[in-house]
Short mmCIF file of N, CA and C in Angstrom, two decimals:
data_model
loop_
_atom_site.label_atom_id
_atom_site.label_comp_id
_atom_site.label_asym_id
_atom_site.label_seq_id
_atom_site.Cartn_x
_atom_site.Cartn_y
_atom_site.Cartn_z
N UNK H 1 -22.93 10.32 -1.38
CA UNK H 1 -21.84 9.41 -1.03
C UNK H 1 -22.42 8.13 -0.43
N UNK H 2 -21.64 7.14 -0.63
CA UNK H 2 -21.70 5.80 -0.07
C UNK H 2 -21.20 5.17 1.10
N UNK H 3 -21.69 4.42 1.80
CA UNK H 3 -21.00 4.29 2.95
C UNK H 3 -19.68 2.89 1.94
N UNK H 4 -18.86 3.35 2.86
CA UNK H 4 -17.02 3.17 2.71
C UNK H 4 -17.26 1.17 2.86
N UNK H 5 -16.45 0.71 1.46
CA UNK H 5 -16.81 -0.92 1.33
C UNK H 5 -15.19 -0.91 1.18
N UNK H 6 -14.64 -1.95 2.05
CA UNK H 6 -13.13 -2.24 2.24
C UNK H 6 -12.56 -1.81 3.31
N UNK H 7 -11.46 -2.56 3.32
CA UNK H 7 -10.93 -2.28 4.70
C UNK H 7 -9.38 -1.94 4.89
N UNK H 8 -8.90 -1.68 5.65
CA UNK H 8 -6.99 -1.23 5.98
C UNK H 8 -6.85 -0.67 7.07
N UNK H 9 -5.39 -1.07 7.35
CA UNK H 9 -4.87 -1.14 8.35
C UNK H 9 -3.34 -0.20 8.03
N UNK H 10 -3.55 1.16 8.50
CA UNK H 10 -1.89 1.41 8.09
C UNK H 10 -1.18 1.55 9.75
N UNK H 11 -0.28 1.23 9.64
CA UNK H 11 0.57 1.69 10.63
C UNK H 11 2.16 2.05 10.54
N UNK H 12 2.65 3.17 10.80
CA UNK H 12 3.98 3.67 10.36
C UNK H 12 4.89 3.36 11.81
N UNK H 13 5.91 3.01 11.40
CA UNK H 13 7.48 2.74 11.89
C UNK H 13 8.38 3.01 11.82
N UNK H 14 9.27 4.08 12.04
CA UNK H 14 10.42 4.40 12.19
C UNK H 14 10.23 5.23 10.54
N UNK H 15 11.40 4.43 9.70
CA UNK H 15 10.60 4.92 8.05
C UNK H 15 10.53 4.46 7.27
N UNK H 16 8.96 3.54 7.58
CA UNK H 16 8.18 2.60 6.52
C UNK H 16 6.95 2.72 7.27
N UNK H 17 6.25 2.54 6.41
CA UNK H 17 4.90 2.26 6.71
C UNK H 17 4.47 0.67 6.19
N UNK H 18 3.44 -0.36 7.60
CA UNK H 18 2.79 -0.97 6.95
C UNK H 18 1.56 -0.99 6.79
N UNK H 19 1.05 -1.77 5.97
CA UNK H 19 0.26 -1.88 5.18
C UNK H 19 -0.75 -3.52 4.81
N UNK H 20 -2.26 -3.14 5.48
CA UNK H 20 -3.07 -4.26 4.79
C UNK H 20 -4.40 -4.15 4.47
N UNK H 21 -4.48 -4.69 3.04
CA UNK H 21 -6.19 -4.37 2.37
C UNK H 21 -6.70 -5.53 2.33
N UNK H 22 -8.38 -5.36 2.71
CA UNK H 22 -9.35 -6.45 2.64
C UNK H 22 -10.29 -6.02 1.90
N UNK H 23 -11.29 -6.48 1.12
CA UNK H 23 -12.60 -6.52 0.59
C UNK H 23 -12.76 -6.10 -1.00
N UNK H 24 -13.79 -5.64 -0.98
CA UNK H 24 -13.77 -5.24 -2.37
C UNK H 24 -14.10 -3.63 -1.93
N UNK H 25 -13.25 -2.31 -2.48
CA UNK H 25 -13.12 -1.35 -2.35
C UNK H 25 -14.25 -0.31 -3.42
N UNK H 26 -14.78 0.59 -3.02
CA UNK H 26 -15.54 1.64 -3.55
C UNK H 26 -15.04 2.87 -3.47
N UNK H 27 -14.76 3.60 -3.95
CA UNK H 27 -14.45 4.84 -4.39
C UNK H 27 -14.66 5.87 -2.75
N UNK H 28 -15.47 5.81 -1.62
CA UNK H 28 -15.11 6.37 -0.91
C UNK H 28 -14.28 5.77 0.04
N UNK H 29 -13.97 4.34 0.09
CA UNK H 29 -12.52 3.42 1.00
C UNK H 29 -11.30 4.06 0.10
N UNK H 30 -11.65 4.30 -0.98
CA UNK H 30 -10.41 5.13 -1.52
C UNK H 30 -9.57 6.61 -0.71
N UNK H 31 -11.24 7.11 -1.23
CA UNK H 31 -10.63 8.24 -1.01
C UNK H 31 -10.41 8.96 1.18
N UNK H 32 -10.96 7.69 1.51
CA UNK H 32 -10.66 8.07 3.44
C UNK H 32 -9.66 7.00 3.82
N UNK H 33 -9.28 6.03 2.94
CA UNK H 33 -8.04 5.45 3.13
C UNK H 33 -6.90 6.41 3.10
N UNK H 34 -7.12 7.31 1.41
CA UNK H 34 -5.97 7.69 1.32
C UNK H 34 -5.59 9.34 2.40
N UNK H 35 -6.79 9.61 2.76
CA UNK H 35 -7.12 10.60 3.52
C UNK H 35 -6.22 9.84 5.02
N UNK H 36 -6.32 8.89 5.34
CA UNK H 36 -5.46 8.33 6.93
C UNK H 36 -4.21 8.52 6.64
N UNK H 37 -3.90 8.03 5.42
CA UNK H 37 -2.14 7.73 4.79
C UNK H 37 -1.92 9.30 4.87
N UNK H 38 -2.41 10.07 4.83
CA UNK H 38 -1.55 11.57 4.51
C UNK H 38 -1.51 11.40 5.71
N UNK H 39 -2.38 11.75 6.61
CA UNK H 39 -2.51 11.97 8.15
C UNK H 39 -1.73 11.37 9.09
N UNK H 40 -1.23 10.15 8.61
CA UNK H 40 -0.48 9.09 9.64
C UNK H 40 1.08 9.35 8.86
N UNK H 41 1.60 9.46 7.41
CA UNK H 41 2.35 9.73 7.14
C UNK H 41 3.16 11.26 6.90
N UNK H 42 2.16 12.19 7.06
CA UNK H 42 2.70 13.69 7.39
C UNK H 42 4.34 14.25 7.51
N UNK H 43 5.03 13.05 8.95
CA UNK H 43 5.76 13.63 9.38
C UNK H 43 7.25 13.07 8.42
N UNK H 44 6.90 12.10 7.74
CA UNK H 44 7.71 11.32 6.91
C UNK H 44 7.87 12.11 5.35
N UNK H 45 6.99 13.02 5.19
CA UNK H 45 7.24 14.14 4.30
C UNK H 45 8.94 15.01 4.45
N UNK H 46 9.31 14.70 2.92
CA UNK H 46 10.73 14.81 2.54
C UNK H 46 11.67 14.20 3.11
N UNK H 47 11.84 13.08 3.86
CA UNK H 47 12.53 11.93 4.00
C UNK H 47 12.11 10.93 3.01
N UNK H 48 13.81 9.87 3.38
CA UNK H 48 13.44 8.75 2.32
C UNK H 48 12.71 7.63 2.63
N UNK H 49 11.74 7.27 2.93
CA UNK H 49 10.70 6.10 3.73
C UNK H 49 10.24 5.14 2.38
N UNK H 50 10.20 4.11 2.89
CA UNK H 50 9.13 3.13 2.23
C UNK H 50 8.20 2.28 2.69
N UNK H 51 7.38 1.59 2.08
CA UNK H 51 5.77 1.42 1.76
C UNK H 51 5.98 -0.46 1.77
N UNK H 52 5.34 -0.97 2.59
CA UNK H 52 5.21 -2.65 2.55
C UNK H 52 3.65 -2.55 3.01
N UNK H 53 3.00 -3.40 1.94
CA UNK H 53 1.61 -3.73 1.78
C UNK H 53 1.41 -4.94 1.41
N UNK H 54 0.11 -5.43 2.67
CA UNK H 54 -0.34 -6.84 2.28
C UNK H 54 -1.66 -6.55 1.32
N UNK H 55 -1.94 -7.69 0.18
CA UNK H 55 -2.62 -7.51 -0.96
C UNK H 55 -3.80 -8.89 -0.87
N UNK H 56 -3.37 -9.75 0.22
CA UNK H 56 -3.96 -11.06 -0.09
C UNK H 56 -5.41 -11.24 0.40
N UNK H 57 -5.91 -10.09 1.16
CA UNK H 57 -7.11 -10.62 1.50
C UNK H 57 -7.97 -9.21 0.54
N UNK H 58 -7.22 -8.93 -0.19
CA UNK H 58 -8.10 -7.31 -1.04
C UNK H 58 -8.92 -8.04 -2.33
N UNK H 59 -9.76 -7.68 -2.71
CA UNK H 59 -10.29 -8.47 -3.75
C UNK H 59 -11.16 -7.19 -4.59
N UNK H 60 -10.33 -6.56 -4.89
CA UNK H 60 -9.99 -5.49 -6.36
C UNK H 60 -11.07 -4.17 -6.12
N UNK H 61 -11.52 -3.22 -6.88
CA UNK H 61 -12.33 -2.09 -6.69
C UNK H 61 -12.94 -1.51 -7.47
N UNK H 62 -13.89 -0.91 -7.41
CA UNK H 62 -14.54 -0.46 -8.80
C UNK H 62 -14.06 1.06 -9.32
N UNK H 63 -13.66 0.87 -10.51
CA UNK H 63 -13.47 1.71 -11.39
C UNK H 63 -13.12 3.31 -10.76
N UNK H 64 -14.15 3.41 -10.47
CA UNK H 64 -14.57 4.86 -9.48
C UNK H 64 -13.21 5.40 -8.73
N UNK H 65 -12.88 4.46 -8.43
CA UNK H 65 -11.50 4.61 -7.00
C UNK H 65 -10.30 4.85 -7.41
N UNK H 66 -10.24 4.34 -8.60
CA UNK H 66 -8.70 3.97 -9.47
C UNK H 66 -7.69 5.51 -9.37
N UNK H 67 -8.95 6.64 -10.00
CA UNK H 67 -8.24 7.83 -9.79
C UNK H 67 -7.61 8.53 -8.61
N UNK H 68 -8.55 8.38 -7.56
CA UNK H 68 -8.11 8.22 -6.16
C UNK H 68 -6.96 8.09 -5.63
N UNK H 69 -6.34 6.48 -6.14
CA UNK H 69 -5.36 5.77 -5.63
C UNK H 69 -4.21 6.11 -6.24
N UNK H 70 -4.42 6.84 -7.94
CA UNK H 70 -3.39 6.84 -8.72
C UNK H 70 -2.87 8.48 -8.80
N UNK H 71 -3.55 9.32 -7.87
CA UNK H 71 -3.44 10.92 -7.23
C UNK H 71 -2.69 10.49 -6.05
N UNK H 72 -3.09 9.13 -4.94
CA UNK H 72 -2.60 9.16 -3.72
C UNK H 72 -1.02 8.63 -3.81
N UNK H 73 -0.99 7.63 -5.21
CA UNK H 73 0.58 7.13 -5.00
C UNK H 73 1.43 8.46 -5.85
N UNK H 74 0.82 9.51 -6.34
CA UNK H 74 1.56 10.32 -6.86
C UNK H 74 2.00 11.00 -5.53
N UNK H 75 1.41 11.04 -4.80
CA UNK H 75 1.60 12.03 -3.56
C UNK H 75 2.60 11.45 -2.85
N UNK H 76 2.52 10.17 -2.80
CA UNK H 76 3.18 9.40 -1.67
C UNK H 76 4.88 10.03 -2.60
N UNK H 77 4.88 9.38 -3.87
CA UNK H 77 6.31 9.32 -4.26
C UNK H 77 6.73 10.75 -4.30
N UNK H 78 5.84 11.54 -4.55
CA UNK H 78 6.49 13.88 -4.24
C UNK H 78 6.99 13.55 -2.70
N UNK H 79 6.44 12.90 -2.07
CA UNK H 79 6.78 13.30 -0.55
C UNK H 79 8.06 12.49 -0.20
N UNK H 80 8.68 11.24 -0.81
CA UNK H 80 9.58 10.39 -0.54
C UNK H 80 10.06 9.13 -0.58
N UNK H 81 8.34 8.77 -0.79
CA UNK H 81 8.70 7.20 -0.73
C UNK H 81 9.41 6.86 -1.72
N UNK H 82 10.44 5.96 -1.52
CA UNK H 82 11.79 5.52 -2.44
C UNK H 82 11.60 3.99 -2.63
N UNK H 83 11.21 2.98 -1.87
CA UNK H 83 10.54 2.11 -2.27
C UNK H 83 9.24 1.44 -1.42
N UNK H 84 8.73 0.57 -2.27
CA UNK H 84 7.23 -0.03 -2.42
C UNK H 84 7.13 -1.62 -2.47
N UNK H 85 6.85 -2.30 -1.65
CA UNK H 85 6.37 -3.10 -1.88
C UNK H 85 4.81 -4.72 -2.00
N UNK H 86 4.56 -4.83 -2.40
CA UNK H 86 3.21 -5.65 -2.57
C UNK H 86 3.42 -7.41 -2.60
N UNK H 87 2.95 -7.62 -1.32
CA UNK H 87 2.95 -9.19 -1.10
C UNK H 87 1.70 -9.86 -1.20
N UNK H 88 1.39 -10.42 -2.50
CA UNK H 88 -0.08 -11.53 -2.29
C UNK H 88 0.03 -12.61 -3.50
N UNK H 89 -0.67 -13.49 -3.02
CA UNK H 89 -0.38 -14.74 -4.25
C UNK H 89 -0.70 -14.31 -5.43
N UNK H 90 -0.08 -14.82 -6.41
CA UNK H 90 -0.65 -15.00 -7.48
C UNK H 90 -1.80 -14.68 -8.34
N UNK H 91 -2.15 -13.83 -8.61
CA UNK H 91 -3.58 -13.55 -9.10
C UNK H 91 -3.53 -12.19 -10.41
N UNK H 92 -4.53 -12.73 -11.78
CA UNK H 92 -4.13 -12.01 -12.70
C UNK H 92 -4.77 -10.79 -12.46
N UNK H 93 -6.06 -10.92 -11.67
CA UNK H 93 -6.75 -9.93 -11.76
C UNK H 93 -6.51 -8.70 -11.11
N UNK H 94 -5.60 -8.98 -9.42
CA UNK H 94 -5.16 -7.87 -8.91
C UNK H 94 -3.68 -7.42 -9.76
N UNK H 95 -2.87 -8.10 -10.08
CA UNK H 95 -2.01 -7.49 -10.23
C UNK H 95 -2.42 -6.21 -11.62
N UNK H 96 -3.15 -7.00 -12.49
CA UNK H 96 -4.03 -6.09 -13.78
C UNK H 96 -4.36 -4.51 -13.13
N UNK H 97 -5.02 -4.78 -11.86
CA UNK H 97 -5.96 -3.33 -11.38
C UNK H 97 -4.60 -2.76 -10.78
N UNK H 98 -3.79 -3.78 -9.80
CA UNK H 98 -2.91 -2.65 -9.72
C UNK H 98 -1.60 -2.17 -9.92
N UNK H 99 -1.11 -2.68 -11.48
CA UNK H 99 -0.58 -2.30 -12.39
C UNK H 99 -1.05 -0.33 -12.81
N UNK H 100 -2.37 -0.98 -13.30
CA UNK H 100 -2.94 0.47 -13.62
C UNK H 100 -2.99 1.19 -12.74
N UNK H 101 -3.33 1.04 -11.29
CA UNK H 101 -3.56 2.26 -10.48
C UNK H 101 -1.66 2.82 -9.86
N UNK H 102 -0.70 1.07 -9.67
CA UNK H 102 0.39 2.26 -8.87
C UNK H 102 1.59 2.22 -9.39
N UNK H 103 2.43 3.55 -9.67
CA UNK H 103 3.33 3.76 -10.53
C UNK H 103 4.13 2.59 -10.68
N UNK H 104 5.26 2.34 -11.65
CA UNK H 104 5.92 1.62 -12.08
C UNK H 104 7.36 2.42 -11.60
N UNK H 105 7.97 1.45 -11.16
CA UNK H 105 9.35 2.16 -10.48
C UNK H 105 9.74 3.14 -11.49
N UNK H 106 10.63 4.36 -11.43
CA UNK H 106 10.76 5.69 -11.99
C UNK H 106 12.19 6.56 -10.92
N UNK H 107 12.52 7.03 -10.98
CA UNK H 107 13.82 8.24 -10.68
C UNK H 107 14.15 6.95 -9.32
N UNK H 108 13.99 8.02 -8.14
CA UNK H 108 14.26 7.10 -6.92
C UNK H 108 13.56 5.84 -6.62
N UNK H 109 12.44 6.07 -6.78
CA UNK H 109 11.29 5.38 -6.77
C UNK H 109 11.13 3.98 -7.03
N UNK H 110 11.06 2.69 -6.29
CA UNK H 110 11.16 1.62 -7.17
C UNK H 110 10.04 0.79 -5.93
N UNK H 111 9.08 0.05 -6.99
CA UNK H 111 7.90 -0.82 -6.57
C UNK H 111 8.26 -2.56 -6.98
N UNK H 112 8.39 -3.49 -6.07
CA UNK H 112 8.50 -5.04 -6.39
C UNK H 112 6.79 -5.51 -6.07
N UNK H 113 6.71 -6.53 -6.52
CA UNK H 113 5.96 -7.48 -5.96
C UNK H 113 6.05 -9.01 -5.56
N UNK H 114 5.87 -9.13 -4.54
CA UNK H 114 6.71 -10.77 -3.89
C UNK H 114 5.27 -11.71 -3.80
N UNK H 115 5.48 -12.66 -3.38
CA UNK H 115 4.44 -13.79 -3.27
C UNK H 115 4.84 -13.59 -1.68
N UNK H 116 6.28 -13.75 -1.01
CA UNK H 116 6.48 -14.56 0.20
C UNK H 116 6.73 -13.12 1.38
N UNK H 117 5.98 -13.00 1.95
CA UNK H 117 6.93 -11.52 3.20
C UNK H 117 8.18 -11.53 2.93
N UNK H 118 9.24 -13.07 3.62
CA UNK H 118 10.19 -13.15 3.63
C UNK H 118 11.08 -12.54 2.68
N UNK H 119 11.05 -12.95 1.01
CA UNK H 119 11.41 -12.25 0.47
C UNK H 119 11.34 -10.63 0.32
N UNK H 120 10.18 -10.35 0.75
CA UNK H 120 9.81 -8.74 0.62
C UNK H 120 10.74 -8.07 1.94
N UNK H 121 10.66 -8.80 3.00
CA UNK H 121 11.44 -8.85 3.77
C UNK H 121 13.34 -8.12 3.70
N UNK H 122 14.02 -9.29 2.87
CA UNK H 122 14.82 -9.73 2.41
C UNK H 122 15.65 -8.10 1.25
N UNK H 123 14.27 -7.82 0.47
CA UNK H 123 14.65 -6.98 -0.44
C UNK H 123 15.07 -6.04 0.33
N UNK H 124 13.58 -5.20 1.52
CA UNK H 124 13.77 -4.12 1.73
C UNK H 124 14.99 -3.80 2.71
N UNK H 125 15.73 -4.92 3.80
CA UNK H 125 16.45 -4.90 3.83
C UNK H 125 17.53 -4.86 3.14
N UNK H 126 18.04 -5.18 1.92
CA UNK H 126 19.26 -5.09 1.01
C UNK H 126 19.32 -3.33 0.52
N UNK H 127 18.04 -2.65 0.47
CA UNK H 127 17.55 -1.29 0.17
C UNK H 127 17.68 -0.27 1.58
N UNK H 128 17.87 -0.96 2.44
CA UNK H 128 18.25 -0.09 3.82
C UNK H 128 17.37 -0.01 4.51
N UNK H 129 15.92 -0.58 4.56
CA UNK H 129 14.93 -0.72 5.56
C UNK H 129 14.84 -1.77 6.41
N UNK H 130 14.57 -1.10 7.34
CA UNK H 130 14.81 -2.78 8.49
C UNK H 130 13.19 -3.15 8.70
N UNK H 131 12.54 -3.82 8.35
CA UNK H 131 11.19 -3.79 8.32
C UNK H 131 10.97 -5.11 9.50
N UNK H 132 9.57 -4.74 10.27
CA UNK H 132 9.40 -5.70 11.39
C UNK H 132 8.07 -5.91 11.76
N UNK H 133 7.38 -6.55 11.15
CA UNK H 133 5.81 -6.99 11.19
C UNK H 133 5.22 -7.47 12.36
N UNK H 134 5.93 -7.42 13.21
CA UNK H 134 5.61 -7.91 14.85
C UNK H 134 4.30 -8.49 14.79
N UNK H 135 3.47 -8.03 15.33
CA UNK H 135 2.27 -8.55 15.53
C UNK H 135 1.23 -7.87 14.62
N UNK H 136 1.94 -6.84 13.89
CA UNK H 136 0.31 -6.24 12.68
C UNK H 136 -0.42 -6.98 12.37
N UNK H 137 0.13 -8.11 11.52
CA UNK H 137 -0.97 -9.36 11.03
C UNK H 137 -2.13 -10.22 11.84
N UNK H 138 -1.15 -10.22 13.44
CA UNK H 138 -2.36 -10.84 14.23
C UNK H 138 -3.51 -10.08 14.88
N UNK H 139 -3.11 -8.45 14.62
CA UNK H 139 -4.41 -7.87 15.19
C UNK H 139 -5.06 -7.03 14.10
N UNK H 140 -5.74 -8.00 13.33
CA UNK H 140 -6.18 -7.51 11.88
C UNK H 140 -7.70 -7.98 12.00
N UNK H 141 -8.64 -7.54 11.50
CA UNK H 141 -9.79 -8.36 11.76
C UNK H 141 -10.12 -10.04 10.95
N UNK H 142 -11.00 -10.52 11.78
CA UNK H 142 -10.89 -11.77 11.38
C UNK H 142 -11.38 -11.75 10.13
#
């Protein structure tokens, strides 16, 4: 094994979890990322919760990981999550990788992707989440 390349930040709230990725990811940031998310999300198993993730400072992963991530969002949606969302500019290349790695909305299940919080904001409220980013963003590493 390799030592772990990438970074995140989860922290859960009421019932949502947030969410932020940095670096370029390797197959074991995969798999002890997704190892925290069970651990921190446990108790949110069979409730309806959802998922807000920042995407803008992540800069994509190798190959290796993909399976990882695409076992961990299967897990997430068996356990509840009802919706998903992904905020980062513009870019062909992440949305490409993670197209392939995270499901495409399905039964309850539904994933957006925004450019602006606000809007992401905006949605998950109209969906019944009251989402509140307080200070996550400012105690993120530089």
């Amino acid at each position: 094994m390799f030592a772990v390349h990438g970074d995140w930040r989860i922290l859960v709230q009421n019932n949502y979890v947030l969410q932020w990725f940095s670096g370029c990811w390797n197959e074991e940031a995969a798999i002890q990322y997704s190892q925290e998310f069970r651990d921190k999300t446990a108790h949110l198993n069979g409730t309806h919760w959802a998922i807000f993730s920042y995407f803008d400072e992540w800069e994509l992963g190798v190959p290796e990981m993909e399976s990882h991530l695409i076992e961990h969002c299967q897990q997430f949606k068996n356990n509840g999550c009802i919706k998903d969302c992904h905020i980062y500019s513009p870019s062909a290349w992440k949305s490409m990788q993670l197209e392939n790695i995270v499901p495409q909305s399905e039964g309850d299940y539904e994933r957006r992707v925004f450019v602006e919080e606000s809007e992401a904001i905006a949605w998950m409220k109209s969906c019944g989440f009251s989402i509140v980013t307080g200070d996550f963003l400012k105690n993120l590493p530089a």
